[in-house]
Amino acid sequence: MLIYEGIAIKRVFKLMWPYFEPYKVLLVIAVAASIITASTNGALAIAVKYVLDSIFIAKNYTYLFILPFAVMLIYVAKSGFLFLQGFLMSFIGNKVIEKLRNETFEKMIHLPVKYYAEESTGALMSRVTNDINLVQSSIPTIINMLRAVLTMIGLIGVIIYMNWQLALVAIVLYPIFIYPLSIISKKLRKYSTRGQESMGILTSVLQESFSGVRVVKAFVAEDKEMERFEKANAQTIKYANKSVLAGNLASPLTEALGSVGIAAVLFIGGYQVINGTVTTGEFFAFLAALIQIYEPVKLFASSNNALQAAVAASDRVFAMFKESDEVIENKGTKQCMAENKDIEFKHVSFIYKDNIYALKNVSFKVRAGSTVAFVGPSGAGKTTMAHLIPRFYDVTEGQILIDNVDIRDYDLFSLRHNISIVSQDAFLFNDTISNNISYSKESAAEEEIKAAAKAAYADEFIEKFPEKYDTLCGERGVKLSGGQKQRITIARALLKNPAILILDEATSALDTESERVVQKALDNLMKGRTSFVVAHRLSTILNADMIVVFNKGGVEAIGKHEEIIETSPTYKKLYEMQFKTEE
Ligand code: ADP
């Protein structure tokens, strides 16, 4: 067990030291304070000997005047240094949290999109909150363990010094009550992990039921949700009770078993006092030290639990640090200039995972300034194709060229500066309308923001709010309709003034009325730009310079409506099913 702890300490220490290093002077002070605190326990035990032997038995006045004062001093020193150690450790820990949290967020926000597709939002958030808190306790925990060990060594020294025969008896008897304790703490750990897992399930049931409350109600599924909740709740309570049972057993069990040791010590010690081999003071000092040993043992055990949690958490945090972020992956340096762009897809294939092609060998060329409609059944690869352009994902095989340069050779950020995306879920931040629009261009002047909003047909409804452009939107702000939100995101895209535009089913979530306004806004946005439109409306398709029909990850046909209606069965079917009704 000790070897295992040693490895854990070494591992955490190696990872965490760089964060604690700037505070090494304070750490040295904290360690020194620990050593002093540890030694006061032994000193107090020794004081017991002199109190009994010199004051109570020998009735010596000098000791009467010195000892109470000395005991007081020891206690004052103990409290003072305990405070110093505790305060310094928390202070340093908080500083480390601050830095580590910033670094973790910085790392995460630069991770590629694929990382976010694989991890749940909850798990990612827990990394920045819970995990970091656990990790920061690593080195303070190690110092606590050091204090526990030093205190133990000091107290063991005292009992051996006072009475080595009795010490031997105590040391032999010790494992008898430590062993059951270690079994209990192992169980405790198991139950607390299980309890946390079921608490996680409970929270996710809560989150799902609340955010999907309309679905729940529409399907009259309240009972079903209740059942799920009750099951998770019962599970949580089951482990909580098991924890409580084990937790409450620990202390009485220790005392009951400890009583065997105390009885043995009393018997042997009492015998030694009666026949005069040890003094009363020595015996009680021994007893005082022995009883005190329990505290550092407990501290060591609880610190050990904290250390294990810190090891697990630091593994999670630092595993993420090893992921290569977009900046590392992207080695391109060419600047992508804001002019009209010719784009070419050359034998593009893409695999998300498991060797299943989401796109296979797709090739076509797009002239600068033209509008390309992506059509095809759901799952055909349209969105995937659109996401390859701003390099949310990189092609598995083949190339995408902008003005004859592989997009991987461009500086990633300069590439993205040239692209705007408007998608089905119009995402707004919890901020003012003005700031939501200027998110794409922080330096934008008020008039520019207003002009963009006007072109996006958003100005009119914004002006109707009492606070106009300073109106808060997002979760805590005004309720905007889907169409209004979409027009704000279009204004945001307009302000960025990109050469390339990606519209991913931008109007599909809207009703016909607001769709019409949003479409007008989109028409303004698309003017003079190379646009890729994942389309579901006939008018968009008929106006497109080029239609690319996707089917099962491949391109089935390319051309204008009249060119492909007879040659592409997929397009013909889609047209008849979906678009013809609009005619
Ligand atoms: P479309 O936009 O034409 O409906 P998509 O491009 O969204 O199609 O999807 C193409 C294929 O890729 C589908 O089979 C889909 O299941 C798969 N796919 C999409 N996103 C992911 C992802 N993040 N991980 C794994 N597979 C995905």
XYZ file of C-alpha atoms and ligand atoms in Angstrom:
610
model
C 0.000 0.000 0.000
C 2.788 2.385 0.921
C 4.590 1.723 -2.354
C 1.381 2.463 -4.224
C 0.998 5.727 -2.311
C 4.616 6.577 -3.062
C 3.996 6.183 -6.785
C 0.837 8.290 -6.580
C 2.644 11.030 -4.661
C 5.477 11.043 -7.168
C 3.143 11.205 -10.146
C 0.959 13.995 -8.812
C 3.971 15.878 -7.573
C 5.661 15.771 -10.968
C 2.535 17.052 -12.723
C 1.630 19.668 -10.176
C 4.993 21.024 -9.133
C 5.237 23.586 -11.963
C 2.027 25.162 -10.658
C 3.214 25.265 -7.060
C 6.786 26.264 -7.811
C 6.186 30.036 -7.812
C 5.085 29.659 -4.185
C 8.013 27.570 -3.030
C 9.044 29.991 -0.275
C 5.537 29.908 1.166
C 5.513 26.132 0.792
C 8.743 25.833 2.779
C 7.153 27.945 5.516
C 4.074 25.702 5.444
C 6.213 22.576 5.724
C 8.182 24.086 8.599
C 4.902 24.985 10.306
C 3.804 21.369 9.812
C 6.939 20.032 11.419
C 6.510 22.336 14.415
C 2.829 21.412 14.752
C 3.734 17.742 14.570
C 6.350 18.063 17.293
C 3.978 19.823 19.687
C 1.948 16.621 20.077
C 4.959 14.733 21.377
C 5.924 17.681 23.576
C 2.463 17.732 25.166
C 2.673 14.020 25.914
C 6.067 14.501 27.554
C 4.664 17.412 29.579
C 2.130 14.989 31.082
C 4.979 13.033 32.681
C 6.372 16.090 34.442
C 2.951 17.383 35.468
C 2.167 14.113 37.200
C 5.564 13.151 38.584
C 6.863 16.582 39.588
C 3.709 18.502 40.491
C 1.157 15.940 41.663
C 3.443 13.343 43.175
C 6.683 15.193 44.127
C 4.694 18.417 44.849
C 7.478 20.605 43.442
C 6.632 24.357 43.339
C 9.195 25.268 40.689
C 7.511 22.865 38.257
C 4.135 24.226 39.321
C 5.171 27.668 38.121
C 6.970 26.542 34.970
C 4.803 23.726 33.601
C 1.375 25.371 33.151
C 3.114 28.183 31.343
C 5.070 25.727 29.168
C 1.906 23.770 28.331
C 0.183 27.014 27.404
C 3.105 27.986 25.176
C 3.030 24.620 23.455
C -0.697 24.976 22.778
C -0.295 28.523 21.502
C 2.532 27.402 19.227
C 0.462 24.442 18.028
C -2.558 26.606 17.174
C -0.478 29.352 15.607
C 1.492 27.071 13.346
C -1.578 24.994 12.488
C -3.272 28.206 11.383
C -0.206 29.258 9.399
C -0.011 25.918 7.633
C -3.750 25.748 6.916
C -3.970 29.308 5.665
C -0.879 29.103 3.467
C -1.991 25.847 1.907
C -5.460 27.187 1.067
C -4.030 30.436 -0.247
C -1.535 28.660 -2.501
C -4.218 26.149 -3.538
C -6.543 28.943 -4.633
C -3.809 30.612 -6.677
C -3.095 27.288 -8.341
C -6.800 26.794 -9.091
C -6.944 30.182 -10.767
C -4.026 29.500 -13.057
C -4.956 25.918 -13.820
C -8.580 26.814 -14.544
C -7.497 29.525 -17.007
C -5.075 27.167 -18.689
C -7.656 24.402 -18.892
C -10.239 26.671 -20.471
C -7.665 28.086 -22.878
C -6.689 24.582 -23.858
C -10.275 23.413 -24.265
C -11.505 26.320 -26.343
C -8.673 25.637 -28.792
C -9.426 21.939 -29.112
C -10.782 20.798 -32.467
C -14.528 20.353 -32.981
C -14.146 16.562 -33.093
C -13.150 16.572 -29.431
C -16.437 18.223 -28.540
C -18.414 15.705 -30.566
C -16.913 12.878 -28.532
C -17.271 14.261 -25.000
C -20.451 15.293 -23.246
C -20.790 18.934 -22.249
C -21.289 17.865 -18.632
C -18.008 15.948 -18.563
C -16.151 18.888 -20.115
C -17.587 21.325 -17.604
C -16.766 19.058 -14.723
C -13.140 19.109 -15.876
C -12.880 22.867 -15.345
C -14.820 22.877 -12.073
C -14.660 19.652 -10.019
C -11.494 18.139 -11.391
C -9.467 21.302 -10.950
C -10.645 21.593 -7.343
C -9.532 18.042 -6.672
C -6.195 18.582 -8.366
C -5.345 21.733 -6.426
C -5.590 19.799 -3.174
C -2.799 17.459 -4.295
C 0.240 19.157 -2.801
C -1.561 20.402 0.344
C -2.632 16.786 0.803
C 0.932 15.608 0.477
C 1.923 18.144 3.145
C -0.893 16.903 5.386
C 0.380 13.373 4.922
C 3.845 14.562 5.811
C 2.456 16.152 8.958
C 0.590 12.951 9.817
C 3.695 10.827 9.360
C 5.892 13.225 11.353
C 3.336 13.369 14.167
C 3.176 9.588 14.200
C 6.960 9.270 14.282
C 7.148 11.800 17.121
C 4.480 10.068 19.166
C 5.915 6.619 18.552
C 9.265 8.035 19.658
C 7.622 9.294 22.841
C 5.973 5.965 23.694
C 9.191 4.053 23.075
C 11.151 6.558 25.138
C 8.631 6.416 28.000
C 8.207 2.666 28.113
C 9.609 0.456 25.406
C 8.075 -2.790 26.683
C 4.583 -1.290 26.685
C 5.297 0.332 23.331
C 6.053 -3.113 21.933
C 2.706 -4.413 23.226
C 0.855 -1.457 21.712
C 2.616 -1.799 18.368
C 1.800 -5.519 18.213
C -1.847 -4.888 19.121
C -2.218 -1.902 16.802
C -2.976 -3.793 13.565
C -5.901 -5.527 15.294
C -7.936 -2.394 15.204
C -6.357 -0.755 12.186
C -7.192 -3.686 9.909
C -11.015 -3.499 10.287
C -10.717 0.252 9.842
C -8.897 -0.126 6.549
C -11.591 -2.549 5.323
C -14.278 -0.049 6.277
C -12.545 2.811 4.529
C -12.159 0.727 1.379
C -15.922 0.035 1.450
C -16.583 3.699 2.104
C -14.623 4.664 -0.955
C -16.516 2.140 -3.076
C -19.898 3.366 -1.865
C -18.986 6.991 -2.363
C -17.909 6.324 -5.968
C -21.125 4.393 -6.633
C -23.109 7.108 -4.889
C -21.514 9.739 -7.093
C -22.281 7.703 -10.192
C -25.950 7.390 -9.292
C -26.024 11.074 -8.381
C -24.768 11.719 -11.933
C -27.626 9.650 -13.326
C -30.069 11.517 -11.094
C -28.806 14.876 -12.350
C -29.024 13.811 -15.969
C -32.635 12.610 -15.475
C -33.399 16.004 -13.950
C -31.708 17.883 -16.746
C -33.415 15.864 -19.460
C -36.873 16.065 -17.904
C -36.679 19.805 -17.348
C -35.181 20.769 -20.682
C -37.454 18.341 -22.502
C -40.497 19.170 -20.425
C -42.634 19.868 -23.487
C -41.869 16.463 -24.948
C -42.596 14.840 -21.588
C -45.959 16.570 -21.319
C -46.928 16.052 -24.933
C -46.369 12.328 -24.586
C -48.037 12.246 -21.161
C -44.816 10.691 -19.929
C -44.789 12.230 -16.455
C -45.138 8.812 -14.835
C -42.336 7.413 -16.913
C -40.025 10.256 -15.882
C -41.115 9.865 -12.248
C -40.198 6.206 -12.488
C -36.766 6.998 -13.913
C -36.224 9.612 -11.256
C -37.406 7.430 -8.385
C -35.160 4.613 -9.534
C -32.084 6.855 -9.665
C -33.055 8.468 -6.378
C -33.488 5.102 -4.652
C -30.104 4.025 -5.949
C -28.461 7.197 -4.615
C -30.053 6.714 -1.208
C -29.071 3.056 -1.132
C -25.400 3.957 -1.442
C -25.782 6.922 0.887
C -27.140 4.558 3.538
C -24.396 2.028 2.953
C -21.882 4.859 3.321
C -23.574 6.003 6.495
C -23.512 2.477 7.905
C -19.813 2.046 7.189
C -18.988 5.601 8.237
C -20.779 5.355 11.550
C -19.357 1.953 12.254
C -15.779 3.166 11.977
C -15.531 5.134 15.174
C -17.367 2.780 17.615
C -15.560 -0.199 16.132
C -12.217 1.480 16.650
C -13.119 2.289 20.209
C -14.439 -1.172 20.979
C -11.377 -2.842 19.520
C -9.136 -0.159 20.940
C -10.464 -0.971 24.375
C -8.682 -4.333 24.122
C -5.420 -2.469 23.619
C -6.168 0.029 26.360
C -7.072 -2.804 28.766
C -3.821 -4.596 27.978
C -1.831 -1.395 28.379
C -3.617 -0.561 31.645
C -2.978 -4.006 33.001
C 0.697 -4.198 32.098
C 1.358 -0.514 32.791
C -0.523 -0.605 36.079
C 1.520 -3.605 37.105
C 4.751 -1.781 36.235
C 3.676 1.304 38.224
C 2.753 -0.794 41.272
C 6.062 -2.673 41.286
C 7.918 0.594 40.684
C 9.618 -0.027 37.309
C 7.930 3.044 35.778
C 6.598 6.255 37.334
C 2.923 7.283 37.227
C 3.901 10.261 35.063
C 5.712 8.081 32.553
C 2.700 5.809 32.322
C 0.230 8.620 31.712
C 2.559 10.329 29.252
C 2.692 7.003 27.431
C -1.097 6.776 27.445
C -1.471 10.389 26.260
C 0.869 9.737 23.333
C -0.826 6.449 22.475
C -4.303 7.983 22.380
C -3.037 10.844 20.248
C -1.632 8.486 17.597
C -5.185 7.854 16.405
C -5.515 11.400 15.009
C -2.579 11.343 12.571
C -3.615 7.862 11.453
C -7.044 9.225 10.608
C -5.509 12.257 8.909
C -3.267 9.987 6.866
C -6.208 7.828 5.778
C -8.401 10.768 4.760
C -5.490 12.478 3.013
C -4.873 9.279 1.185
C -8.456 9.289 -0.133
C -8.029 12.900 -1.237
C -4.751 11.991 -2.896
C -6.336 9.143 -4.863
C -9.095 11.501 -6.026
C -6.451 14.086 -6.993
C -4.504 11.473 -8.967
C -7.618 10.436 -10.889
C -8.602 14.056 -11.533
C -5.132 15.122 -12.593
C -5.018 12.188 -15.009
C -8.201 13.464 -16.620
C -7.040 17.084 -16.742
C -3.567 16.377 -18.030
C -4.760 13.776 -20.548
C -6.680 16.637 -22.098
C -3.575 18.815 -22.043
C -1.889 16.192 -24.204
C -4.557 16.443 -26.922
C -3.113 18.460 -29.730
C -5.102 21.608 -30.236
C -6.037 23.293 -33.473
C -3.111 25.677 -33.337
C -0.659 22.792 -33.000
C -2.379 20.723 -35.696
C -2.526 23.645 -38.048
C 0.872 24.386 -39.484
C -0.243 26.521 -42.403
C 1.077 30.063 -42.544
C -0.356 31.523 -45.753
C -2.747 34.387 -45.276
C -6.175 33.911 -46.813
C -7.116 37.241 -48.380
C -10.621 38.601 -48.473
C -11.267 38.430 -52.183
C -13.635 36.270 -54.138
C -12.610 32.716 -53.882
C -12.456 29.859 -56.361
C -12.909 26.636 -54.467
C -12.070 23.142 -55.580
C -12.866 19.832 -53.916
C -10.417 17.222 -55.139
C -11.118 13.552 -54.391
C -12.354 14.469 -50.916
C -13.093 11.588 -48.567
C -13.947 11.847 -44.923
C -14.298 9.340 -42.076
C -15.655 10.269 -38.627
C -14.752 6.912 -37.138
C -14.715 3.147 -37.587
C -13.656 3.382 -41.224
C -17.149 4.356 -42.326
C -16.969 6.911 -45.119
C -19.245 9.893 -44.513
C -17.901 11.264 -47.810
C -16.155 9.295 -50.502
C -14.112 10.655 -53.373
C -16.042 13.877 -53.941
C -14.711 16.223 -56.612
C -16.112 19.442 -58.015
C -15.094 23.037 -58.687
C -16.866 26.183 -57.603
C -16.331 29.529 -59.301
C -15.854 32.539 -57.077
C -19.076 34.340 -56.275
C -21.391 31.517 -57.249
C -24.062 29.834 -55.195
C -23.854 26.083 -54.702
C -26.808 24.118 -53.373
C -26.148 20.840 -51.550
C -29.139 18.536 -51.792
C -29.710 14.913 -50.933
C -31.450 12.716 -48.409
C -30.723 13.054 -44.719
C -27.377 11.539 -43.751
C -25.982 11.869 -47.277
C -23.039 14.011 -46.132
C -24.141 17.581 -46.900
C -23.368 19.054 -43.472
C -20.146 17.106 -43.246
C -19.064 18.604 -46.560
C -19.941 22.108 -45.364
C -17.958 21.608 -42.126
C -14.819 20.641 -43.999
C -14.513 24.132 -45.514
C -13.779 26.041 -42.249
C -11.764 22.957 -41.160
C -14.005 21.934 -38.274
C -12.755 18.598 -39.486
C -9.914 17.889 -41.867
C -10.365 15.724 -44.954
C -9.276 12.133 -44.473
C -8.162 11.869 -48.093
C -7.981 14.357 -50.944
C -7.778 18.125 -50.816
C -9.870 21.242 -50.612
C -8.284 24.136 -52.480
C -9.119 27.799 -52.185
C -7.531 29.826 -54.974
C -5.413 26.753 -55.735
C -3.965 26.556 -52.233
C -4.738 23.583 -49.978
C -6.777 24.988 -47.091
C -4.390 23.266 -44.672
C -1.642 25.572 -45.917
C -3.540 28.654 -44.833
C -3.233 30.044 -41.368
C -6.301 28.548 -39.699
C -7.592 31.786 -38.235
C -7.101 33.729 -41.448
C -9.060 31.022 -43.285
C -11.920 31.253 -40.810
C -11.953 35.037 -41.003
C -13.146 34.574 -44.560
C -16.042 32.279 -43.762
C -19.400 32.899 -42.140
C -21.784 30.163 -41.136
C -25.480 30.513 -40.531
C -27.070 27.319 -39.368
C -30.406 26.003 -38.232
C -29.773 26.639 -34.534
C -29.363 30.404 -34.337
C -27.065 30.680 -31.357
C -27.029 33.908 -29.375
C -24.873 34.698 -26.356
C -26.263 35.973 -23.089
C -25.454 39.558 -24.010
C -26.947 42.614 -25.692
C -28.201 42.440 -29.262
C -25.500 44.921 -30.247
C -22.735 42.756 -28.794
C -24.218 39.661 -30.368
C -24.018 41.276 -33.770
C -20.539 42.720 -33.287
C -19.268 39.345 -32.006
C -17.807 38.920 -35.499
C -16.082 42.315 -35.454
C -15.383 43.868 -32.098
C -14.224 47.166 -33.538
C -17.516 47.710 -35.373
C -18.988 51.186 -35.006
C -22.619 51.664 -34.021
C -23.607 52.653 -37.558
C -22.004 49.520 -38.982
C -23.949 47.345 -36.564
C -27.149 49.126 -37.455
C -26.442 48.832 -41.193
C -25.851 45.099 -40.837
C -29.069 44.739 -38.840
C -30.946 46.689 -41.481
C -29.651 44.480 -44.293
C -30.633 41.472 -42.215
C -34.175 42.874 -41.737
C -33.546 42.932 -37.997
C -33.356 46.683 -37.361
C -37.110 47.107 -37.421
C -37.948 44.721 -34.596
C -34.852 45.696 -32.595
C -35.909 49.355 -32.625
C -39.250 48.334 -31.117
C -37.633 47.081 -27.898
C -37.450 49.777 -25.187
C -33.704 49.313 -24.902
C -33.230 48.843 -28.623
C -29.738 47.519 -29.410
C -28.907 47.246 -25.703
C -31.670 44.698 -25.152
C -30.375 41.532 -23.540
C -30.997 38.347 -25.459
C -30.126 34.746 -24.733
C -31.254 32.820 -21.701
C -31.935 35.675 -19.340
C -32.990 38.241 -21.923
C -36.006 38.904 -24.085
C -37.774 36.079 -25.801
C -36.966 36.312 -29.487
C -38.751 34.278 -32.109
C -36.754 31.785 -34.156
C -36.876 34.115 -37.152
C -35.714 37.116 -35.115
C -32.795 35.175 -33.684
C -31.870 33.995 -37.134
C -31.906 37.579 -38.451
C -29.534 38.645 -35.689
C -27.134 35.852 -36.622
C -27.401 36.932 -40.246
C -26.513 40.492 -39.218
C -23.532 39.028 -37.353
C -22.455 37.145 -40.493
C -22.945 40.256 -42.641
C -20.801 42.402 -40.384
C -17.972 39.931 -40.749
C -18.188 40.476 -44.528
C -16.790 37.080 -45.483
C -15.890 35.918 -48.995
C -17.344 32.475 -48.301
C -20.701 31.736 -46.831
C -22.134 28.502 -45.501
C -25.854 28.259 -44.892
C -26.798 25.022 -43.228
C -30.578 24.639 -43.383
C -30.753 28.186 -42.082
C -34.495 28.519 -42.579
C -35.657 24.966 -42.011
C -36.780 25.540 -38.420
C -38.961 28.532 -39.310
C -42.575 28.986 -40.255
C -43.393 30.202 -43.746
C -43.980 33.795 -42.647
C -40.665 34.367 -40.895
C -38.927 32.163 -43.416
C -39.799 34.687 -46.068
C -38.161 37.584 -44.192
C -35.139 35.495 -43.237
C -34.779 34.432 -46.852
C -34.708 38.075 -47.938
C -32.039 38.712 -45.325
C -30.089 35.721 -46.593
C -30.357 36.973 -50.169
C -28.712 40.205 -49.040
C -26.037 38.216 -47.224
C -25.265 36.010 -50.219
C -24.750 38.875 -52.669
C -21.267 38.724 -54.177
C -20.067 35.825 -52.036
C -19.248 32.214 -52.759
C -22.111 30.490 -50.988
C -22.739 26.897 -50.036
C -26.334 26.264 -49.144
C -27.550 23.054 -47.577
C -30.945 23.536 -49.102
C -34.462 22.424 -48.514
C -36.307 25.108 -50.476
C -37.000 24.926 -54.160
C -36.394 28.625 -54.803
C -32.880 28.429 -53.365
C -32.172 25.448 -55.531
C -33.578 26.959 -58.697
C -31.555 30.144 -58.133
C -28.342 28.269 -57.479
C -25.577 28.342 -60.066
C -24.864 24.734 -59.345
C -26.628 21.898 -57.562
C -24.581 19.100 -56.029
C -26.652 16.009 -55.306
C -25.247 13.900 -52.469
C -26.181 10.316 -51.928
C -24.612 7.993 -49.365
C -21.463 10.092 -49.083
C -20.877 10.366 -52.812
C -21.856 12.905 -55.461
C -24.575 11.562 -57.699
C -24.976 14.542 -59.989
C -23.798 18.100 -60.510
C -25.490 20.723 -62.603
C -28.432 23.034 -62.891
C -31.980 21.901 -62.198
C -32.919 21.202 -65.780
C -29.637 19.355 -66.403
C -29.984 16.908 -63.547
C -33.713 16.378 -63.163
C -33.583 13.583 -65.731
C -30.143 12.197 -64.960
C -30.213 11.958 -61.175
C -32.808 9.578 -59.699
C -32.121 10.882 -56.166
C -32.718 14.456 -57.231
C -35.807 13.527 -59.171
C -37.253 11.716 -56.182
C -36.433 14.588 -53.802
C -37.857 17.067 -56.224
C -41.078 15.156 -56.589
C -41.477 14.501 -52.887
C -40.392 17.785 -51.414
C -39.917 20.612 -53.821
C -42.703 20.157 -56.307
C -45.338 20.910 -53.690
C -43.760 24.333 -53.229
C -44.244 25.054 -56.903
P -26.625 15.373 -43.990
O -26.164 16.745 -43.638
O -26.609 15.117 -45.466
O -27.929 15.009 -43.379
P -24.373 14.570 -42.396
O -23.222 15.187 -43.091
O -24.879 15.204 -41.168
O -25.566 14.327 -43.423
O -23.971 13.072 -42.022
C -23.305 12.195 -42.905
C -22.991 10.896 -42.182
O -22.021 11.121 -41.171
C -24.193 10.295 -41.484
O -24.128 8.892 -41.673
C -24.002 10.641 -40.044
O -24.524 9.635 -39.209
C -22.478 10.700 -39.918
N -22.060 11.678 -38.891
C -22.378 12.984 -38.830
N -21.780 13.606 -37.769
C -21.065 12.651 -37.138
C -20.213 12.638 -35.980
N -19.972 13.744 -35.256
N -19.643 11.473 -35.623
C -19.860 10.350 -36.347
N -20.626 10.296 -37.423
C -21.241 11.419 -37.843
